[in-house]
Short mmCIF file of C-alpha atoms and ligand atoms in Angstrom, two decimals:
data_model
loop_
_atom_site.label_atom_id
_atom_site.label_comp_id
_atom_site.label_asym_id
_atom_site.label_seq_id
_atom_site.Cartn_x
_atom_site.Cartn_y
_atom_site.Cartn_z
CA MET A 1 -79.79 -77.07 -91.52
CA GLU A 2 -76.92 -79.74 -92.18
CA MET A 3 -74.09 -77.90 -94.18
CA SER A 4 -71.16 -79.56 -95.52
CA TRP A 5 -68.23 -78.23 -97.84
CA PRO A 6 -67.31 -79.20 -101.17
CA ALA A 7 -64.53 -81.76 -101.31
CA GLU A 8 -61.45 -79.08 -101.74
CA LEU A 9 -62.69 -77.44 -98.97
CA GLU A 10 -63.32 -80.58 -96.84
CA ALA A 11 -60.16 -81.35 -97.32
CA LEU A 12 -58.56 -78.22 -95.72
CA ARG A 13 -61.27 -78.71 -92.91
CA GLU A 14 -59.48 -81.77 -92.16
CA GLU A 15 -56.05 -80.31 -92.40
CA ALA A 16 -57.00 -77.71 -90.04
CA ASP A 17 -58.84 -79.78 -87.35
CA ALA A 18 -55.58 -82.26 -87.29
CA PHE A 19 -53.29 -79.23 -87.36
CA ALA A 20 -55.26 -77.61 -84.39
CA ALA A 21 -55.58 -81.09 -82.49
CA ASP A 22 -51.86 -81.37 -83.00
CA ALA A 23 -51.16 -77.46 -81.80
CA VAL A 24 -53.39 -78.33 -78.65
CA ALA A 25 -51.41 -81.41 -77.78
CA ARG A 26 -48.37 -79.10 -78.19
CA PHE A 27 -49.39 -75.88 -76.39
CA GLY A 28 -52.11 -76.79 -74.16
CA ARG A 29 -56.05 -75.95 -74.92
CA HIS A 30 -56.62 -72.34 -74.41
CA ASP A 31 -60.25 -70.71 -73.53
CA ASP A 32 -60.42 -67.60 -75.50
CA ALA A 33 -57.73 -68.95 -77.72
CA TRP A 34 -57.97 -65.99 -79.66
CA ILE A 35 -57.06 -63.75 -76.73
CA ASN A 36 -55.90 -65.50 -73.99
CA GLY A 37 -53.94 -68.16 -75.71
CA TYR A 38 -50.52 -66.54 -76.78
CA SER A 39 -47.86 -68.72 -78.10
CA ARG A 40 -45.42 -66.92 -80.87
CA GLU A 41 -44.12 -70.33 -81.70
CA LEU A 42 -47.53 -71.29 -82.94
CA SER A 43 -47.63 -67.73 -84.85
CA ARG A 44 -44.82 -68.91 -86.99
CA GLU A 45 -45.83 -72.38 -87.49
CA LEU A 46 -49.24 -70.73 -88.62
CA GLY A 47 -47.10 -68.15 -90.80
CA ALA A 48 -45.08 -71.09 -92.34
CA ARG A 49 -48.36 -72.74 -93.51
CA GLY A 50 -49.90 -69.75 -94.89
CA TRP A 51 -52.41 -69.51 -92.29
CA ILE A 52 -51.80 -65.53 -91.41
CA GLY A 53 -52.94 -63.23 -93.89
CA MET A 54 -54.86 -66.08 -95.77
CA THR A 55 -57.22 -63.84 -98.09
CA TRP A 56 -54.43 -60.75 -98.26
CA PRO A 57 -52.94 -60.09 -101.88
CA THR A 58 -50.31 -62.36 -103.21
CA GLU A 59 -48.20 -59.22 -104.27
CA TYR A 60 -47.74 -58.77 -100.55
CA GLY A 61 -47.02 -62.06 -99.59
CA GLY A 62 -50.58 -62.82 -98.72
CA GLY A 63 -52.24 -66.13 -99.66
CA GLY A 64 -54.51 -64.91 -101.96
CA ARG A 65 -57.16 -67.02 -100.97
CA THR A 66 -61.22 -67.27 -100.21
CA PRO A 67 -62.51 -65.73 -96.87
CA ILE A 68 -64.56 -69.33 -96.60
CA GLU A 69 -60.75 -70.81 -96.33
CA ARG A 70 -59.77 -68.59 -93.89
CA PHE A 71 -63.20 -69.18 -92.03
CA ILE A 72 -62.33 -72.77 -92.10
CA VAL A 73 -58.86 -72.70 -90.73
CA THR A 74 -59.53 -70.09 -87.85
CA GLU A 75 -62.79 -71.79 -86.92
CA ALA A 76 -60.80 -75.09 -86.47
CA LEU A 77 -58.10 -73.40 -84.46
CA ILE A 78 -60.45 -71.47 -82.20
CA ASP A 79 -63.01 -74.28 -81.89
CA ALA A 80 -60.13 -76.48 -80.52
CA GLY A 81 -58.53 -73.92 -78.66
CA ALA A 82 -55.25 -73.39 -80.17
CA PRO A 83 -53.52 -70.54 -79.04
CA ILE A 84 -53.50 -68.13 -81.71
CA ALA A 85 -53.56 -64.89 -79.81
CA ALA A 86 -50.10 -63.96 -80.93
CA SER A 87 -50.80 -63.29 -84.57
CA TRP A 88 -54.64 -62.79 -84.38
CA PHE A 89 -55.10 -58.93 -83.84
CA ALA A 90 -52.72 -58.51 -86.74
CA ASP A 91 -54.48 -60.86 -88.92
CA ARG A 92 -57.80 -59.44 -88.00
CA GLN A 93 -57.22 -55.82 -88.03
CA MET A 94 -53.99 -54.56 -88.17
CA GLY A 95 -53.09 -55.82 -91.49
CA PRO A 96 -56.42 -55.08 -93.41
CA SER A 97 -55.98 -51.73 -92.59
CA ILE A 98 -52.52 -51.31 -93.39
CA LEU A 99 -53.79 -53.33 -96.87
CA VAL A 100 -56.40 -50.65 -97.34
CA TYR A 101 -54.59 -47.43 -96.09
CA GLY A 102 -51.27 -47.92 -95.79
CA THR A 103 -48.59 -46.32 -97.92
CA GLU A 104 -46.69 -48.83 -100.15
CA GLU A 105 -43.68 -48.32 -98.17
CA GLN A 106 -45.91 -49.55 -94.92
CA LYS A 107 -46.99 -52.35 -96.49
CA ARG A 108 -43.58 -53.38 -97.38
CA ALA A 109 -42.16 -52.78 -94.20
CA TYR A 110 -45.05 -54.22 -91.58
CA LEU A 111 -47.23 -57.01 -93.83
CA PRO A 112 -44.13 -59.53 -94.13
CA GLY A 113 -43.65 -59.72 -89.93
CA ILE A 114 -47.15 -60.19 -89.65
CA LEU A 115 -47.09 -62.91 -92.11
CA ALA A 116 -44.50 -64.41 -90.67
CA GLY A 117 -45.85 -64.74 -87.17
CA ASP A 118 -42.95 -62.47 -86.30
CA THR A 119 -44.52 -59.57 -85.04
CA GLY A 120 -47.03 -58.88 -82.65
CA TRP A 121 -49.34 -55.86 -82.46
CA CYS A 122 -51.78 -54.46 -80.09
CA ILE A 123 -54.41 -51.96 -80.28
CA GLY A 124 -54.20 -48.51 -78.83
CA MET A 125 -57.42 -47.38 -78.91
CA SER A 126 -59.36 -47.34 -75.38
CA GLU A 127 -58.63 -44.50 -72.84
CA PRO A 128 -59.62 -44.08 -69.03
CA ASP A 129 -62.30 -41.66 -70.51
CA ALA A 130 -62.84 -42.74 -73.71
CA GLY A 131 -64.15 -46.33 -74.49
CA SER A 132 -67.49 -46.29 -76.25
CA ASP A 133 -66.97 -42.86 -76.58
CA LEU A 134 -63.87 -43.44 -78.53
CA ALA A 135 -64.21 -39.59 -80.60
CA GLY A 136 -63.51 -38.62 -76.51
CA LEU A 137 -59.88 -39.52 -76.77
CA ARG A 138 -57.27 -37.29 -75.49
CA THR A 139 -53.84 -39.25 -76.38
CA SER A 140 -52.20 -36.65 -78.49
CA ALA A 141 -50.16 -36.67 -81.31
CA VAL A 142 -48.27 -33.12 -82.23
CA ARG A 143 -46.31 -32.75 -85.39
CA ASP A 144 -42.76 -31.52 -84.80
CA GLY A 145 -41.04 -31.40 -88.38
CA ASP A 146 -40.83 -35.01 -89.29
CA GLU A 147 -42.15 -36.76 -86.35
CA PHE A 148 -45.09 -36.52 -84.07
CA VAL A 149 -44.63 -36.21 -80.31
CA VAL A 150 -47.18 -38.52 -78.69
CA ASN A 151 -48.53 -37.92 -75.05
CA GLY A 152 -51.24 -39.47 -73.13
CA GLN A 153 -52.53 -42.66 -71.74
CA LYS A 154 -54.21 -46.18 -72.95
CA ILE A 155 -55.99 -48.92 -71.12
CA TRP A 156 -57.16 -52.31 -71.41
CA THR A 157 -54.65 -52.50 -74.28
CA SER A 158 -54.21 -56.20 -74.84
CA PHE A 159 -50.76 -57.43 -75.46
CA GLY A 160 -49.21 -54.37 -74.49
CA THR A 161 -46.33 -56.12 -72.71
CA THR A 162 -45.67 -58.39 -75.79
CA ALA A 163 -46.30 -56.56 -78.92
CA ASP A 164 -43.68 -55.16 -81.01
CA TYR A 165 -46.19 -52.39 -82.11
CA CYS A 166 -49.03 -50.68 -81.27
CA TYR A 167 -51.61 -49.47 -83.35
CA LEU A 168 -52.60 -45.80 -81.81
CA ILE A 169 -55.82 -44.00 -82.78
CA CYS A 170 -54.73 -40.33 -81.11
CA ARG A 171 -55.74 -36.72 -82.03
CA THR A 172 -53.54 -35.09 -84.28
CA SER A 173 -55.72 -31.49 -84.28
CA ALA A 174 -58.10 -29.73 -81.86
CA PRO A 175 -62.10 -30.87 -83.52
CA PRO A 176 -63.80 -28.15 -84.76
CA ASP A 177 -66.84 -27.05 -82.85
CA GLY A 178 -69.55 -30.46 -82.47
CA LYS A 179 -67.00 -32.45 -84.98
CA ARG A 180 -65.32 -34.44 -82.54
CA HIS A 181 -64.80 -37.45 -85.05
CA LEU A 182 -62.38 -35.12 -86.70
CA GLY A 183 -58.81 -34.57 -86.02
CA ILE A 184 -58.16 -38.10 -84.96
CA SER A 185 -55.67 -40.23 -86.56
CA GLU A 186 -54.05 -43.39 -86.85
CA LEU A 187 -50.11 -44.07 -86.15
CA ILE A 188 -48.05 -47.17 -85.94
CA VAL A 189 -45.84 -46.73 -83.07
CA PRO A 190 -43.03 -49.61 -82.08
CA MET A 191 -43.50 -50.35 -78.64
CA GLN A 192 -39.73 -49.81 -77.60
CA THR A 193 -39.83 -45.93 -78.59
CA PRO A 194 -38.20 -44.40 -75.45
CA GLY A 195 -41.16 -42.92 -73.44
CA ILE A 196 -43.72 -45.85 -73.64
CA THR A 197 -44.29 -47.45 -70.25
CA VAL A 198 -46.57 -50.45 -69.96
CA LYS A 199 -48.42 -51.84 -67.11
CA PRO A 200 -50.12 -54.96 -67.09
CA ILE A 201 -53.24 -55.07 -65.33
CA VAL A 202 -54.64 -58.37 -63.49
CA ASP A 203 -58.36 -59.22 -64.80
CA MET A 204 -60.59 -61.42 -62.49
CA HIS A 205 -59.89 -64.40 -64.05
CA GLY A 206 -56.27 -63.85 -63.15
CA GLY A 207 -55.09 -63.12 -66.91
CA ARG A 208 -52.79 -60.58 -67.48
CA HIS A 209 -53.06 -59.43 -71.23
CA PHE A 210 -54.42 -56.45 -71.26
CA CYS A 211 -52.37 -53.11 -69.64
CA GLU A 212 -52.31 -49.75 -69.13
CA VAL A 213 -49.80 -47.73 -71.60
CA TYR A 214 -48.60 -44.34 -71.06
CA PHE A 215 -46.84 -42.27 -73.36
CA ASP A 216 -44.58 -39.44 -72.40
CA ASP A 217 -42.88 -37.71 -75.17
CA VAL A 218 -42.90 -40.56 -77.58
CA ARG A 219 -41.28 -39.58 -81.07
CA VAL A 220 -42.91 -41.28 -84.16
CA PRO A 221 -41.82 -40.86 -87.48
CA VAL A 222 -44.65 -38.94 -89.54
CA ALA A 223 -44.03 -41.71 -91.95
CA ASN A 224 -45.83 -44.10 -89.59
CA LEU A 225 -49.30 -42.32 -90.39
CA VAL A 226 -51.94 -44.62 -91.74
CA GLY A 227 -54.12 -42.84 -94.17
CA VAL A 228 -54.99 -39.16 -93.72
CA GLU A 229 -54.19 -37.27 -91.01
CA GLY A 230 -57.25 -35.97 -89.03
CA GLU A 231 -59.53 -38.18 -90.76
CA SER A 232 -58.98 -41.53 -89.52
CA PHE A 233 -62.18 -42.10 -87.64
CA LYS A 234 -63.84 -44.23 -90.70
CA GLN A 235 -60.44 -46.15 -90.79
CA THR A 236 -61.04 -46.88 -87.15
CA MET A 237 -64.87 -47.84 -87.68
CA ARG A 238 -63.82 -49.98 -90.57
CA GLN A 239 -61.31 -51.61 -88.64
CA LEU A 240 -63.79 -52.49 -85.61
CA GLU A 241 -66.18 -54.12 -88.41
CA HIS A 242 -63.43 -56.31 -88.80
CA GLU A 243 -63.11 -57.18 -85.03
CA ARG A 244 -66.80 -57.50 -85.00
CA GLY A 245 -68.04 -60.15 -87.61
CA GLY A 246 -65.64 -62.98 -87.05
CA ILE A 247 -65.76 -66.83 -85.92
CA ASP A 248 -63.63 -65.43 -82.77
CA ARG A 249 -67.04 -63.72 -81.09
CA LEU A 250 -68.54 -67.15 -81.17
CA LEU A 251 -66.61 -70.00 -80.33
CA SER A 252 -64.05 -68.33 -77.31
CA ASN A 253 -65.85 -70.88 -74.64
CA HIS A 254 -66.77 -73.77 -77.36
CA ALA A 255 -64.35 -76.22 -76.00
CA ARG A 256 -65.78 -75.82 -72.72
CA TYR A 257 -69.40 -76.45 -73.99
CA ARG A 258 -68.29 -79.94 -75.14
CA ASP A 259 -66.99 -80.62 -71.69
CA ALA A 260 -69.90 -79.69 -70.16
CA LEU A 261 -72.01 -81.22 -72.50
CA ALA A 262 -70.63 -84.67 -72.05
CA LYS A 263 -71.05 -84.34 -68.18
CA ALA A 264 -74.70 -82.47 -68.65
CA ASP A 265 -77.63 -84.71 -67.24
CA THR A 266 -79.37 -84.69 -70.85
CA THR A 267 -82.17 -87.10 -69.36
CA ASP A 268 -83.09 -83.88 -67.38
CA PRO A 269 -85.83 -82.05 -69.56
CA ILE A 270 -84.63 -78.66 -67.98
CA VAL A 271 -81.30 -79.15 -69.46
CA ARG A 272 -82.19 -81.06 -72.54
CA GLN A 273 -84.34 -77.43 -73.15
CA GLU A 274 -81.00 -75.45 -72.10
CA VAL A 275 -78.73 -77.64 -74.89
CA ALA A 276 -81.56 -77.33 -77.79
CA ALA A 277 -81.76 -73.65 -77.10
CA LEU A 278 -78.00 -73.28 -77.44
CA GLU A 279 -77.64 -75.28 -80.05
CA THR A 280 -79.83 -73.32 -81.97
CA GLY A 281 -78.18 -70.26 -81.04
CA TYR A 282 -74.48 -72.03 -82.08
CA ARG A 283 -76.12 -72.69 -85.29
CA ILE A 284 -77.78 -69.09 -85.76
CA GLY A 285 -74.42 -67.62 -84.71
CA ARG A 286 -72.24 -69.44 -87.07
CA LEU A 287 -74.69 -68.55 -90.05
CA LEU A 288 -74.54 -64.63 -88.99
CA VAL A 289 -71.01 -65.12 -88.86
CA LEU A 290 -70.68 -67.04 -92.50
CA ARG A 291 -72.92 -64.01 -93.74
CA GLU A 292 -70.51 -61.51 -92.87
CA THR A 293 -67.60 -63.87 -94.16
CA LEU A 294 -69.47 -63.95 -97.40
CA LYS A 295 -70.07 -60.07 -97.45
CA GLN A 296 -73.66 -61.10 -97.78
CA ALA A 297 -74.28 -58.84 -94.57
CA PRO A 298 -75.59 -55.20 -94.65
CA ALA A 299 -73.02 -52.36 -94.05
CA GLY A 300 -72.99 -52.03 -90.17
CA PHE A 301 -74.56 -55.38 -89.18
CA SER A 302 -71.16 -56.99 -87.49
CA ALA A 303 -72.70 -54.76 -84.63
CA ALA A 304 -75.45 -57.22 -84.41
CA THR A 305 -73.56 -60.83 -85.46
CA LYS A 306 -71.37 -59.90 -82.43
CA THR A 307 -73.78 -58.87 -80.12
CA PHE A 308 -75.84 -61.95 -80.90
CA CYS A 309 -72.58 -64.32 -80.88
CA THR A 310 -71.13 -62.87 -77.59
CA GLU A 311 -74.25 -63.12 -75.79
CA HIS A 312 -74.74 -66.73 -76.93
CA GLU A 313 -71.00 -66.96 -75.47
CA GLN A 314 -72.28 -66.14 -72.06
CA ARG A 315 -75.17 -68.38 -72.17
CA VAL A 316 -72.33 -71.04 -72.62
CA ALA A 317 -70.59 -69.69 -69.71
CA ASP A 318 -73.86 -69.77 -67.64
CA PHE A 319 -74.61 -73.62 -68.68
CA VAL A 320 -71.25 -74.20 -68.16
CA ALA A 321 -71.33 -73.46 -64.31
CA ARG A 322 -74.44 -74.98 -63.80
CA VAL A 323 -73.43 -78.00 -64.87
CA TYR A 324 -70.26 -78.10 -63.03
CA GLY A 325 -72.10 -77.08 -59.98
CA PRO A 326 -70.23 -76.56 -56.79
CA ASP A 327 -67.04 -77.32 -58.86
CA ALA A 328 -67.51 -74.16 -60.81
CA LEU A 329 -66.11 -72.36 -57.62
CA LEU A 330 -63.15 -74.36 -57.55
CA TRP A 331 -60.13 -71.55 -58.66
CA ASP A 332 -57.31 -74.24 -59.80
CA GLY A 333 -57.96 -75.42 -63.23
CA PRO A 334 -57.10 -78.99 -64.12
CA ASP A 335 -54.43 -77.85 -66.00
CA PRO A 336 -53.04 -74.43 -65.14
CA ALA A 337 -50.03 -75.02 -67.20
CA SER A 338 -51.70 -75.65 -70.10
CA GLY A 339 -53.56 -71.78 -69.73
CA SER A 340 -57.00 -73.96 -69.84
CA GLY A 341 -57.50 -72.71 -66.21
CA SER A 342 -60.55 -73.82 -64.08
CA VAL A 343 -64.19 -73.71 -65.09
CA GLY A 344 -64.30 -71.03 -62.33
CA GLN A 345 -61.70 -69.06 -64.16
CA ALA A 346 -63.92 -69.13 -67.32
CA PHE A 347 -67.08 -68.44 -65.95
CA CYS A 348 -65.08 -65.37 -64.50
CA TYR A 349 -63.96 -64.03 -68.09
CA ALA A 350 -67.62 -64.32 -69.58
CA PRO A 351 -68.31 -60.82 -69.07
CA ALA A 352 -66.07 -59.69 -71.25
CA TYR A 353 -67.19 -61.13 -74.10
CA THR A 354 -69.84 -58.17 -74.28
CA ILE A 355 -67.34 -55.52 -73.36
CA MET A 356 -64.52 -56.00 -75.56
CA GLY A 357 -64.95 -54.77 -79.04
CA GLY A 358 -67.89 -52.62 -78.44
CA THR A 359 -70.11 -53.23 -75.81
CA ALA A 360 -73.61 -54.81 -76.42
CA ASN A 361 -75.36 -51.63 -75.58
CA VAL A 362 -73.57 -49.52 -77.82
CA LEU A 363 -73.94 -51.94 -80.46
CA ARG A 364 -77.46 -51.93 -79.99
CA ASN A 365 -77.49 -48.18 -80.46
CA ILE A 366 -75.67 -48.59 -83.79
CA LEU A 367 -78.01 -51.28 -84.93
CA ALA A 368 -80.94 -49.12 -83.99
CA GLU A 369 -79.67 -45.82 -85.58
CA ARG A 370 -77.64 -47.03 -88.77
CA LEU A 371 -79.26 -50.21 -90.02
CA LEU A 372 -82.79 -49.38 -88.80
CA GLY A 373 -83.01 -46.06 -88.81
CA LEU A 374 -84.40 -45.33 -85.48
CA PRO A 375 -83.88 -41.67 -84.05
CA ARG A 376 -80.43 -41.46 -81.99
CA ALA A 377 -81.18 -41.24 -78.11
CA GLY A 378 -80.35 -38.70 -75.99
C1 FAD B 1 -61.15 -58.53 -72.25
C2 FAD B 1 -60.76 -56.89 -72.99
C3 FAD B 1 -59.88 -56.67 -73.89
C4 FAD B 1 -60.04 -55.81 -74.33
N1 FAD B 1 -58.74 -54.93 -75.13
C5 FAD B 1 -58.93 -54.03 -75.81
C6 FAD B 1 -57.63 -53.41 -76.61
O1 FAD B 1 -56.86 -54.16 -76.81
N2 FAD B 1 -57.76 -52.28 -77.03
C7 FAD B 1 -58.65 -51.45 -76.54
O2 FAD B 1 -58.32 -50.23 -77.14
N3 FAD B 1 -59.44 -51.52 -75.79
C8 FAD B 1 -59.45 -52.98 -75.43
N4 FAD B 1 -60.50 -53.32 -74.60
C9 FAD B 1 -61.56 -52.00 -73.99
C10 FAD B 1 -62.93 -51.89 -74.51
O3 FAD B 1 -63.08 -51.77 -75.95
C11 FAD B 1 -63.78 -51.18 -73.69
O4 FAD B 1 -63.60 -51.32 -72.59
C12 FAD B 1 -65.12 -50.90 -74.40
O5 FAD B 1 -65.33 -50.29 -75.46
C13 FAD B 1 -66.14 -50.06 -73.09
O6 FAD B 1 -65.37 -48.96 -72.72
P1 FAD B 1 -65.33 -48.57 -71.39
O7 FAD B 1 -64.61 -50.04 -70.83
O8 FAD B 1 -64.79 -47.27 -71.46
O9 FAD B 1 -66.89 -48.49 -71.14
P2 FAD B 1 -67.61 -47.09 -71.16
O10 FAD B 1 -67.64 -46.61 -72.39
O11 FAD B 1 -67.47 -46.22 -70.23
O12 FAD B 1 -69.13 -48.03 -70.62
C14 FAD B 1 -69.69 -48.25 -69.38
C15 FAD B 1 -71.12 -48.72 -69.33
O13 FAD B 1 -72.03 -47.52 -70.33
C16 FAD B 1 -72.59 -48.39 -71.11
N5 FAD B 1 -72.71 -47.39 -72.53
C17 FAD B 1 -71.93 -46.39 -72.68
N6 FAD B 1 -72.05 -45.53 -73.57
C18 FAD B 1 -73.32 -46.01 -73.81
C19 FAD B 1 -74.75 -45.44 -74.84
N7 FAD B 1 -74.19 -44.24 -75.63
N8 FAD B 1 -75.63 -46.14 -74.67
C20 FAD B 1 -76.24 -46.87 -73.80
N9 FAD B 1 -75.02 -47.40 -73.00
C21 FAD B 1 -73.88 -46.94 -72.94
C22 FAD B 1 -71.62 -49.50 -71.40
O14 FAD B 1 -72.61 -50.24 -72.33
C23 FAD B 1 -71.23 -50.28 -70.55
O15 FAD B 1 -72.15 -51.00 -69.74
C24 FAD B 1 -61.13 -54.32 -73.85
C25 FAD B 1 -61.96 -54.85 -73.10
C26 FAD B 1 -61.87 -55.86 -72.38
C27 FAD B 1 -62.90 -56.37 -71.58
#
């Protein structure tokens, strides 16, 4: 299927492609540009162009544009490898959550900084014993007057060292029997608050974006509670939907794929078959993302979209490594300063695709139980 945009969208695509190419020339090409390519400078430029919060209501400073326009811009940036990570989490999920569940004061306080690309956010969900089983989280927030006192530990918190705010998921009351999803709340926690300690974790490709974050008697105003106290699990699930259905989950290593394709022996029938399968997978993944973008997918289907797209990314990583052969074992990248790293580093990052944002196993459970109505396992 050949898809083309109407003229006004084609003009936006050309503008976004040109901007992305220029950003790569100035800030380097990054693998996994939305999580491993961090530049506050570029985020501010995106903010100035109105390319953060593109679809948010204009009354809060958003662009009031269509989801397809946002798709076109983000596809161009991520596909090119432009480092958009400093604003991506807030653009993708923190801002939308605040818009839906936040108070008027919270919208006025936090959205302008996000829209300008001035503030960075991290997501404090996972804990050492609560990843897939998020309802098992133990970080507590206990009311003391007009403050919560937060204690506990988060882990795998991307951008823990650089973020201005943590969007924290925590337990504000003990769960009633058998209802572990109750008693959970969402708090906005400024990362400079006394009592927060951040320790970066070096991942196996050498990156340092994720961290352990410790909270020791951290005092957070009750005014920073987002949504309904003790009933935010549904809010968090909705936030995860934003995290799972986007084009970021398809294109993380697409620039690497183009490099490998240019190098591959496409006269080899085996290689040709593999390229055909990857090209097909890419097109199906893009259609799935477009369906999410246009809100044509059934509720919860982003679990399937993310699974399909991230497993495609892993097949791309395998293909790239095979094309480079022994060179894929070299660790030093062609241009380490740009952040693009080596083929070997890119290959080592690939397992993360089907873990972050919900593992493929768990997303298959969601698909089976919520969409297909199959009986619950276990
Ligand atoms: C690159 C990266 C960035 C991340 N960034 C963040 C972040 O910014 N903020 C944040 O809060 N978290 C972040 N995470 C954490 C991520 O959300 C968790 O790693 C993920 O949810 C899985 O949880 P876990 O690591 O505790 O694994 P576990 O939940 O312990 O799972 C271990 C294994 O068991 C399987 N499994 C577990 N339960 C089931 C089940 N019911 N059925 C079948 N199989 C099951 C899983 O599929 C997996 O293979 C990040 C992770 C990565 C890799």
